[in-house]
Coordinates of C-alpha atoms and ligand atoms in Angstrom, one line a residue:
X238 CA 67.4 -192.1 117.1
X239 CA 65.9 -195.5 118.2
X240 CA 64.6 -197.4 120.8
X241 CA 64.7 -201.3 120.8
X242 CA 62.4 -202.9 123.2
X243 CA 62.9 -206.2 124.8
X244 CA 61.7 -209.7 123.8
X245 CA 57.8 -209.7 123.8
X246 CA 57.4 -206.3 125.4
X247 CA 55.9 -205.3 121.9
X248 CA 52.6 -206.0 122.9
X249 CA 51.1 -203.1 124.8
X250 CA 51.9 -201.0 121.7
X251 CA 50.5 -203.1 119.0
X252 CA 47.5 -202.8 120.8
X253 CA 48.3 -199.3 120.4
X254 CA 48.7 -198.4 124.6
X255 CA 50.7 -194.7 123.8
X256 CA 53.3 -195.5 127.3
X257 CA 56.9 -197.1 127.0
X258 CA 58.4 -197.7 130.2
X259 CA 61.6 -197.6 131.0
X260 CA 61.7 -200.9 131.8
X261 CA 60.6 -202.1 128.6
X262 CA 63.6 -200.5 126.5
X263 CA 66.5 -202.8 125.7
X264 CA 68.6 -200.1 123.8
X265 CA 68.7 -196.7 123.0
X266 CA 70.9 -195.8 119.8
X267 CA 71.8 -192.2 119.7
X268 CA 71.8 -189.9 122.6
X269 CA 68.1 -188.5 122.4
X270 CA 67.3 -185.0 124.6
X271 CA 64.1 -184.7 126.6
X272 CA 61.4 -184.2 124.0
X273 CA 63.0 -185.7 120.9
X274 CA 61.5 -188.0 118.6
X275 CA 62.6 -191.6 118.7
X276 CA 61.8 -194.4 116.6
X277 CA 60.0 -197.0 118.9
X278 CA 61.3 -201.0 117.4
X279 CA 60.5 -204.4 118.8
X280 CA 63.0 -206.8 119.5
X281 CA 63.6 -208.0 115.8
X282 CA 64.1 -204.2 114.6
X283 CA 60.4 -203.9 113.3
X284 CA 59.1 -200.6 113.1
X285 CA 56.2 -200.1 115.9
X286 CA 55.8 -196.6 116.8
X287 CA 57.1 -192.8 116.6
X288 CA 57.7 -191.3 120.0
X289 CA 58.8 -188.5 122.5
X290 CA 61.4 -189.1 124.3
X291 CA 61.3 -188.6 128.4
X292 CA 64.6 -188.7 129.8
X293 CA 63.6 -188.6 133.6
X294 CA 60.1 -189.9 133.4
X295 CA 59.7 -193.9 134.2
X296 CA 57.4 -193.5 131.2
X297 CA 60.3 -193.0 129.2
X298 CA 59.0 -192.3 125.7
X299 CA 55.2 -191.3 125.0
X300 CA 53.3 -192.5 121.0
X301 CA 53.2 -189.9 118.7
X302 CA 52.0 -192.3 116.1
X303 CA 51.8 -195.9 115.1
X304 CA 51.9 -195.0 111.3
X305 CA 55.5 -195.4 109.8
X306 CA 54.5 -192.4 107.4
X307 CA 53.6 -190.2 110.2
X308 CA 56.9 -188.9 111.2
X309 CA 55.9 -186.2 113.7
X310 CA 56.4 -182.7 113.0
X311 CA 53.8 -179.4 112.4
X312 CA 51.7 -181.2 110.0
X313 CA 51.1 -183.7 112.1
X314 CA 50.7 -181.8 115.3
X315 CA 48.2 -178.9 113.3
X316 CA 46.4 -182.4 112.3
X317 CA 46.3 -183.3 115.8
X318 CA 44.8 -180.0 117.3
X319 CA 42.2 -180.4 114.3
X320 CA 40.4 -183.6 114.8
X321 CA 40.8 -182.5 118.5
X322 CA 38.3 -179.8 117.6
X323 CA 36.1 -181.4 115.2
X324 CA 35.5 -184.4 117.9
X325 CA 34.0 -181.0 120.1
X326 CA 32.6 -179.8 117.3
X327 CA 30.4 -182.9 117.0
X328 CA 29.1 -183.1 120.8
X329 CA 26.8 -180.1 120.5
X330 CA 28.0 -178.5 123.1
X331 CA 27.5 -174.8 121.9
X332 CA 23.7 -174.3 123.3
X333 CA 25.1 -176.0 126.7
X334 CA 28.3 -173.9 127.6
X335 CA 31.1 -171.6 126.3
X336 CA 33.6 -173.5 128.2
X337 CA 35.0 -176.7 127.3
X338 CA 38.0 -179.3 127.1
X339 CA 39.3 -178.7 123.7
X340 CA 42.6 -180.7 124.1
X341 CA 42.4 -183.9 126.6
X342 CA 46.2 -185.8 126.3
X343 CA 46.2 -189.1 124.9
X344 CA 42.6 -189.3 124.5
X345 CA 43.4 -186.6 121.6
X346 CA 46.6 -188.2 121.0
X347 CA 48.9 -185.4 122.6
X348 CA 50.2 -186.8 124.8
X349 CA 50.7 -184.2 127.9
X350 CA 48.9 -181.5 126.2
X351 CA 45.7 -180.4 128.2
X352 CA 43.6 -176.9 126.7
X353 CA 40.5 -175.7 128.1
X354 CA 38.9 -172.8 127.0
X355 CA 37.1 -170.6 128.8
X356 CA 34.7 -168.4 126.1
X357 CA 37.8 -166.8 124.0
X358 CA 40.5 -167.6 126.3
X359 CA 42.5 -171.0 126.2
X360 CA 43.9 -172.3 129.1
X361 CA 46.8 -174.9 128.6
X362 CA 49.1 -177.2 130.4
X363 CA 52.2 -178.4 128.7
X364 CA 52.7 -181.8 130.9
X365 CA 55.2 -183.8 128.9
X366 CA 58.6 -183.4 127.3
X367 CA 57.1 -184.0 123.7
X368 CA 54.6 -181.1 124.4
X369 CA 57.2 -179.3 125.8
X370 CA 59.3 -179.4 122.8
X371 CA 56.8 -178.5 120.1
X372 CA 55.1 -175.7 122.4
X373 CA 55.1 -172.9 119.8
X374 CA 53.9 -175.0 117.3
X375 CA 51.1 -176.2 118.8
X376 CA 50.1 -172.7 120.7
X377 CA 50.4 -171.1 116.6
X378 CA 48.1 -173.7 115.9
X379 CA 45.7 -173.3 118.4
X380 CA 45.4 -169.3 118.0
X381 CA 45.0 -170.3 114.2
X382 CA 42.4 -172.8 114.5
X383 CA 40.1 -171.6 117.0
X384 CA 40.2 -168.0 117.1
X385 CA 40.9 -167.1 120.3
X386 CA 42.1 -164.3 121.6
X387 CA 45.0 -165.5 123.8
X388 CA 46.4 -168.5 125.9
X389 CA 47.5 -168.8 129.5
X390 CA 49.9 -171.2 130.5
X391 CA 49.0 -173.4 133.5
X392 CA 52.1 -175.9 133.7
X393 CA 52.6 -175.7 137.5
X394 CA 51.1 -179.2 138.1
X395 CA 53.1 -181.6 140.1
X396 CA 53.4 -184.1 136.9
X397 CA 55.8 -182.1 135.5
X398 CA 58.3 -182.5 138.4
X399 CA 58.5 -186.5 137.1
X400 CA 59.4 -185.2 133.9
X401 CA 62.1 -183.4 135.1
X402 CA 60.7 -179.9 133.5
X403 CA 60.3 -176.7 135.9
X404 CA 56.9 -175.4 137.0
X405 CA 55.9 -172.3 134.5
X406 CA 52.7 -169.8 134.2
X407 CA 52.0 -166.9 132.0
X408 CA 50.8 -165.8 129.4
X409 CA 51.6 -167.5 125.7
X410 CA 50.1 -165.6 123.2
X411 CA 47.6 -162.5 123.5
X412 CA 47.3 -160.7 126.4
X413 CA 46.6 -161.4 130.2
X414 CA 43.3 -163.2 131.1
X415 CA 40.6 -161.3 133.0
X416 CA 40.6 -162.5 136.6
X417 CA 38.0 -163.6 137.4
X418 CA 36.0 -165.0 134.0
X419 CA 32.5 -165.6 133.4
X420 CA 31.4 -168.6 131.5
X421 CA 28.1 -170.4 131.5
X422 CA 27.2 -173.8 131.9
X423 CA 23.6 -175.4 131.6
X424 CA 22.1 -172.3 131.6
X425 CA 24.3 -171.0 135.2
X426 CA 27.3 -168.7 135.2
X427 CA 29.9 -169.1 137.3
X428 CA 33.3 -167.1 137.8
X429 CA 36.8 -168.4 137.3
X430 CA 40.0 -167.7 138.2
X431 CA 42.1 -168.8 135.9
X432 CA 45.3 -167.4 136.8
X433 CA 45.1 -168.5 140.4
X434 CA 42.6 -171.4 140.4
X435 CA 42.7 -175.6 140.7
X436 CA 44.1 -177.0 137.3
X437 CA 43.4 -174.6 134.7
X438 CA 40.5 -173.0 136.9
X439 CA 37.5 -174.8 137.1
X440 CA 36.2 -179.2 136.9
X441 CA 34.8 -179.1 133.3
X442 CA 34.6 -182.8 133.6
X443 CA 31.9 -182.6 135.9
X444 CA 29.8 -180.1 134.0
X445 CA 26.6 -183.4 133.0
X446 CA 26.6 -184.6 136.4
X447 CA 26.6 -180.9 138.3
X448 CA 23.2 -180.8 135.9
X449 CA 22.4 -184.5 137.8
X450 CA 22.1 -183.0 140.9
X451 CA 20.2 -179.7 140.0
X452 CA 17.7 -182.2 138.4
X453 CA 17.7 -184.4 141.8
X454 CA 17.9 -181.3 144.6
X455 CA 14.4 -180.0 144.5
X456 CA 13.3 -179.7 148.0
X457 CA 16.4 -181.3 149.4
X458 CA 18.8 -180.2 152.0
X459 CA 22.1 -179.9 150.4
X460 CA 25.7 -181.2 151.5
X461 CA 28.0 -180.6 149.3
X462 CA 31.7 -182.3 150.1
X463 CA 34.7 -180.9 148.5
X464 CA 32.7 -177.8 146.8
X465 CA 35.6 -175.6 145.1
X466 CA 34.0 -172.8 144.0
X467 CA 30.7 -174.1 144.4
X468 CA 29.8 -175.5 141.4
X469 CA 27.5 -178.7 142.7
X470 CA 26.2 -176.1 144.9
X471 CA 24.6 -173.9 142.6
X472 CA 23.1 -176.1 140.4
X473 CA 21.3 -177.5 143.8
X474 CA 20.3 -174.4 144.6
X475 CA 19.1 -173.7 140.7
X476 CA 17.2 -177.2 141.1
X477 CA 15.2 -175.9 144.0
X478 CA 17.5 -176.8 146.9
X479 CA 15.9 -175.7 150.1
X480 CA 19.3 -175.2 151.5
X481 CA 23.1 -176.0 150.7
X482 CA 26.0 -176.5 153.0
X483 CA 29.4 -176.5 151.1
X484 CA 32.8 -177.3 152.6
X485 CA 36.3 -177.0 151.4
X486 CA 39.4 -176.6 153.3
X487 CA 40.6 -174.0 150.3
X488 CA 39.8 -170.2 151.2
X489 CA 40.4 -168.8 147.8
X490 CA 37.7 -171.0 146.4
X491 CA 35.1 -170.4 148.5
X492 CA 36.2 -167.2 148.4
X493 CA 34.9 -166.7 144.5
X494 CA 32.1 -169.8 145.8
X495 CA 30.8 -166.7 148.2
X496 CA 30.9 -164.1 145.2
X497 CA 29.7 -166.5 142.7
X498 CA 27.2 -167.1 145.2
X499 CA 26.0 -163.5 145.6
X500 CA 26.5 -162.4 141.1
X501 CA 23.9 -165.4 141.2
X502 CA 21.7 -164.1 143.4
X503 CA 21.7 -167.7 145.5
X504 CA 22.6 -166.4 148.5
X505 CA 18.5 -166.2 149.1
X506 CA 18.1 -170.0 151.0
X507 CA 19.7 -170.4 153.5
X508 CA 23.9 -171.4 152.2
X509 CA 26.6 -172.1 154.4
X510 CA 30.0 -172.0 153.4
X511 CA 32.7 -173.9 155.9
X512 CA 36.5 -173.6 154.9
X513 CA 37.4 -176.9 156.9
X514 CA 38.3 -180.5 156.4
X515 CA 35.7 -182.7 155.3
X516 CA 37.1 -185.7 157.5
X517 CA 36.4 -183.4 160.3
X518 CA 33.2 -182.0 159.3
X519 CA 31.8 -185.0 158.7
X520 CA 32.5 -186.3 162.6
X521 CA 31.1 -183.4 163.8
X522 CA 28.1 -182.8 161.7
X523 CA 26.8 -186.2 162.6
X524 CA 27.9 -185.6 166.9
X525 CA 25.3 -182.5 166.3
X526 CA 23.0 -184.6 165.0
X527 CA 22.8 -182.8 161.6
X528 CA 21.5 -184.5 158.4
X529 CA 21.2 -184.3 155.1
X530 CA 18.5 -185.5 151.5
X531 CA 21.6 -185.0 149.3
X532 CA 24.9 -185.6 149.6
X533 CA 27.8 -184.9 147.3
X534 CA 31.3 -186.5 147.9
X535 CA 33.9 -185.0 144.7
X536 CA 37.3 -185.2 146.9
X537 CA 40.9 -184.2 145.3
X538 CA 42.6 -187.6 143.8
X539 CA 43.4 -189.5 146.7
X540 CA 45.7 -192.2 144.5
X541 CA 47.6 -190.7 141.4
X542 CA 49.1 -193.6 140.6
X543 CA 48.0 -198.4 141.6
X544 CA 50.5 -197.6 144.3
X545 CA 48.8 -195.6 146.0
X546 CA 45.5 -197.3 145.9
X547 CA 45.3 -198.9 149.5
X548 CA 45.5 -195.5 151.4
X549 CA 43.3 -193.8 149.3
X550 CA 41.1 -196.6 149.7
X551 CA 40.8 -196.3 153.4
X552 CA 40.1 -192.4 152.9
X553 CA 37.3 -193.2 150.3
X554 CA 35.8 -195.8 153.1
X555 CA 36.3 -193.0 155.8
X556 CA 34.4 -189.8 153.8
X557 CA 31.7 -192.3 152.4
X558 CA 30.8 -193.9 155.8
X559 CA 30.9 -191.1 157.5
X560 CA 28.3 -189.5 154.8
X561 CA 25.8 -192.3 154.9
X562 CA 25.6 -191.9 158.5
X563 CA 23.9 -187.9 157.7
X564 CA 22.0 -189.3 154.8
X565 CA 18.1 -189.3 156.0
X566 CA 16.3 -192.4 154.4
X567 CA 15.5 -192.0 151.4
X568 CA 18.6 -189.7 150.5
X569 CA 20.7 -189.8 148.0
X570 CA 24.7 -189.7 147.9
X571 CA 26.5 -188.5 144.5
X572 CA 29.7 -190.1 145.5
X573 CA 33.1 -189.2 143.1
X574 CA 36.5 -190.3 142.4
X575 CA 38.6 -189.0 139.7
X576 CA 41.4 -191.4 141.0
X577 CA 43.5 -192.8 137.9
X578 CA 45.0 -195.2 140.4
X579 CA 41.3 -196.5 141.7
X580 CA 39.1 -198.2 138.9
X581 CA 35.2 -198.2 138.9
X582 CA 35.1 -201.9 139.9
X583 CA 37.5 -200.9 143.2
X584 CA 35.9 -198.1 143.7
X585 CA 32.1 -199.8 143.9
X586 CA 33.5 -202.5 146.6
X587 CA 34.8 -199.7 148.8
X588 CA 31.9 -197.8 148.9
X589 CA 30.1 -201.1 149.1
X590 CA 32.5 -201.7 151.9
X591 CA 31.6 -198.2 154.0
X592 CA 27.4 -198.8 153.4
X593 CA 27.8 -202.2 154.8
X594 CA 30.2 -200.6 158.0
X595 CA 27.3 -197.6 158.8
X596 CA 24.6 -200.6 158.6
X597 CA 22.7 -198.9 155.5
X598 CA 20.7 -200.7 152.5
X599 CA 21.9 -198.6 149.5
X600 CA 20.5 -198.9 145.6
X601 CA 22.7 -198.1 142.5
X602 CA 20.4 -196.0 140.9
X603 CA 23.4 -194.4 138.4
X604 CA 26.7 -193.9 137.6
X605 CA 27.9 -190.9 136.5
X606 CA 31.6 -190.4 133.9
X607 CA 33.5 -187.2 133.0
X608 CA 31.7 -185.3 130.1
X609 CA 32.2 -186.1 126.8
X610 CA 34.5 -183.4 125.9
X611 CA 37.1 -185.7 128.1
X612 CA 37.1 -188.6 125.9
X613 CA 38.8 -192.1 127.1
X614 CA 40.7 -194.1 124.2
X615 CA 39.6 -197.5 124.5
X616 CA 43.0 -198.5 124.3
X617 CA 44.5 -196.4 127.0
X618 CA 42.0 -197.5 129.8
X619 CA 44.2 -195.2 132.4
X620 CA 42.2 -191.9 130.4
X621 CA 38.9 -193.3 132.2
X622 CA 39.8 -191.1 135.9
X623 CA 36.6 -190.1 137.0
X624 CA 33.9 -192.4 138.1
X625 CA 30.9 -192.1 140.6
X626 CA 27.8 -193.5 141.6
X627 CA 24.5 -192.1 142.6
X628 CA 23.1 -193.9 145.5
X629 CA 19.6 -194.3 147.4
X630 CA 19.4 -195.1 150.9
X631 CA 17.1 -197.2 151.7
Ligands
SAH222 N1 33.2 -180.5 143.1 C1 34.1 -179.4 142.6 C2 35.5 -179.9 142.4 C3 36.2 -180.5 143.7 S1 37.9 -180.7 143.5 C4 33.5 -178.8 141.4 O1 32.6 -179.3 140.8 O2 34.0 -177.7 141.0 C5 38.4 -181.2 145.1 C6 38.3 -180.0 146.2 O3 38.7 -180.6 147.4 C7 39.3 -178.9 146.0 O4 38.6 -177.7 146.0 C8 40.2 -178.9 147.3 O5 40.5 -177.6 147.8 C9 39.3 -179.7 148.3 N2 40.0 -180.4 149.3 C10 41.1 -181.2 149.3 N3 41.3 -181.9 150.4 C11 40.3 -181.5 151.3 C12 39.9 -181.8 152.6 N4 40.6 -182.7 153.3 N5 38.8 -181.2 153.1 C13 38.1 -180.3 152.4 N6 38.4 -180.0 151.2 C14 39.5 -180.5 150.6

């Protein structure tokens, strides 16, 4: 089965961008299913790609490979899942932490395929049709190449309603997870819930820049925006945080926050947890005259997608504003966004934008990126979601 592209929409995929929208398709010959492969050909009939076909997606067909001799298939999946663990193998990440990103989507050139593992369990999310359709393969392969004992399915994300493919979790091979898990990271352990918990259970991608802030929290008083289960928290309090105030508007989490909080043995400074909204909090923190030395802002993903940049743009302005107005001079503010839909550059004038607005003099003095185990193709720029910035105020 083939796809023919219009005049001159070759170009994205010779500079080998893995997305073919639907708009860009001039014909379809054959009557591909969801998740079949397709031969991708430019408008002259050359050969330019092997893809997946998604029939309900507007990213109608994802690259499985550029190479004409690549036809996808086990070998070339098993391959896949190989150099996946080899690039993990190489970051030296053993001494650090027994849980990881082992599979990260296009960046590992599975497209929709997501697998964490958390010590011997595996954690995946089949998010495409292609993944979808070579699911036992790739679970086989997994099991095979890394040892672990089992894998639970997390494919109840939202992106799999655009692909037209039902929510599903479970188990995939082994048996059932414990609930919660321990893993350690940078020395601290923390419990997850993977079964029950945000994505596959807990922000990997964050795991350098949670270090950051344990390096930076000596002797501060802690607010930490957006906690989840507490992670920035603890590694404050680990750094010598005099206290730490964490907010989230989900119970569950803070719920394991408050018994990760007392395994730890952190519940010793003083640690408030607040299940509320942190557009709220931050209002009436500042109307009590509360205020902070550190302030960490790592909300949800306001803007999925470009379009939904503008309001997500305001409610970055809002949160950021509002948190400069608690930060003491001299604070700091580890502000996050792990919107695909808002790029570092946007992302630097809003906050620029909410500094000027509360009337404070702020210095860049870092930026922080998703850990390397989340790699970014150079090629697929969209991979690069979460950016931040570590500001001083003066
Ligand atoms: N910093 C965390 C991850 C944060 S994920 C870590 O390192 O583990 C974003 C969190 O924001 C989620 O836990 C979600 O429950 C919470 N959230 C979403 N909207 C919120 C709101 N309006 N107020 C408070 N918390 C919110």
């Amino acid at each position: 089965m083939k796809l023919r592209l219009k005049a001159g929409r070759e170009k994205s995929l010779l500079r080998r961008h893995p997305w073919i929208y639907s708009g860009a398709i001039d014909k379809v010959h054959g009557s591909p299913s969801s998740g079949d492969t397709v031969e991708v050909q430019a408008s002259d009939g050359r050969f330019l790609a092997w893809a997946a076909w998604s029939p309900q997606s507007q990213i109608r067909a994802r690259v499985w490979s550029f190479e004409e001799a690549e036809v996808p298939g086990p070998a070339l999946l098993r391959g896949r899942i190989e150099q996946a663990l080899a690039l993990r193998r190489g970051l030296a990440l053993q001494g650090v932490t027994n849980a990881m990103r082992l599979v990260h989507g296009e960046a590992d050139r599975l497209p929709g395929l997501i697998v964490d593992r958390y010590g011997d369990t595996l954690v995946a999310q089949v998010l495409s049709a292609g993944i979808e359709r070579w699911r036992d393969v790739l679970a086989d392969s997994l099991i095979e190449q890394t040892g672990c004992a089992r894998i639970y399915e997390r494919s109840d994300a939202e992106v799999r309603e655009l692909e037209g493919l039902p929510a599903r979790t479970g188990v995939m091979r082994g048996d059932a997870p414990a609930v919660p898990l321990e893993i350690v990271e940078h020395g601290l352990g923390y419990e997850v819930d993977v079964l029950g918990g945000q994505k596959t259970g807990f922000y990997l991608d964050q795991r350098d820049n949670r270090r950051r802030i344990g390096e930076l929290a000596a002797g501060c008083e802690v607010l930490n925006c957006f906690c989840y289960t507490g992670g920035f928290s603890f590694a404050a309090l680990a750094g010598g945080a005099l206290s730490v105030v964490s907010v989230d508007s989900s119970g569950p989490a803070l719920g394991l926050a408050r018994r990760n909080a007392h395994a730890s043995g952190f519940d010793m400074p003083p640690t408030e947890w607040i299940e509320g909204d942190v557009f709220r909090y931050l209002r009436d923190a500042r109307s009590q005259g509360r205020s902070f030395d550190l302030i960490v802002l790592d909300p949800p993903k306001f803007a999925p997608t470009a379009k939904h940049a503008p309001a997500a743009a305001r409610a970055y302005k809002d949160i950021n504003l509002n948190a400069l107005k608690l930060l003491r001079a001299g604070g700091l503010l580890a502000t996050f966004s792990c919107s695909g839909g808002v790029s570092a550059e946007l992302f630097q004038k809003i906050v620029a934008g909410a500094a000027a607005d509360a009337g404070a003099s702020t210095t860049i003095l870092g930026r922080f990126q998703a850990a390397l185990d989340h790699p970014v193709l150079l090629e697929f720029p969209e991979g690069e979601y979460l950016k931040g910035l570590l500001l001083r105020r003066n």
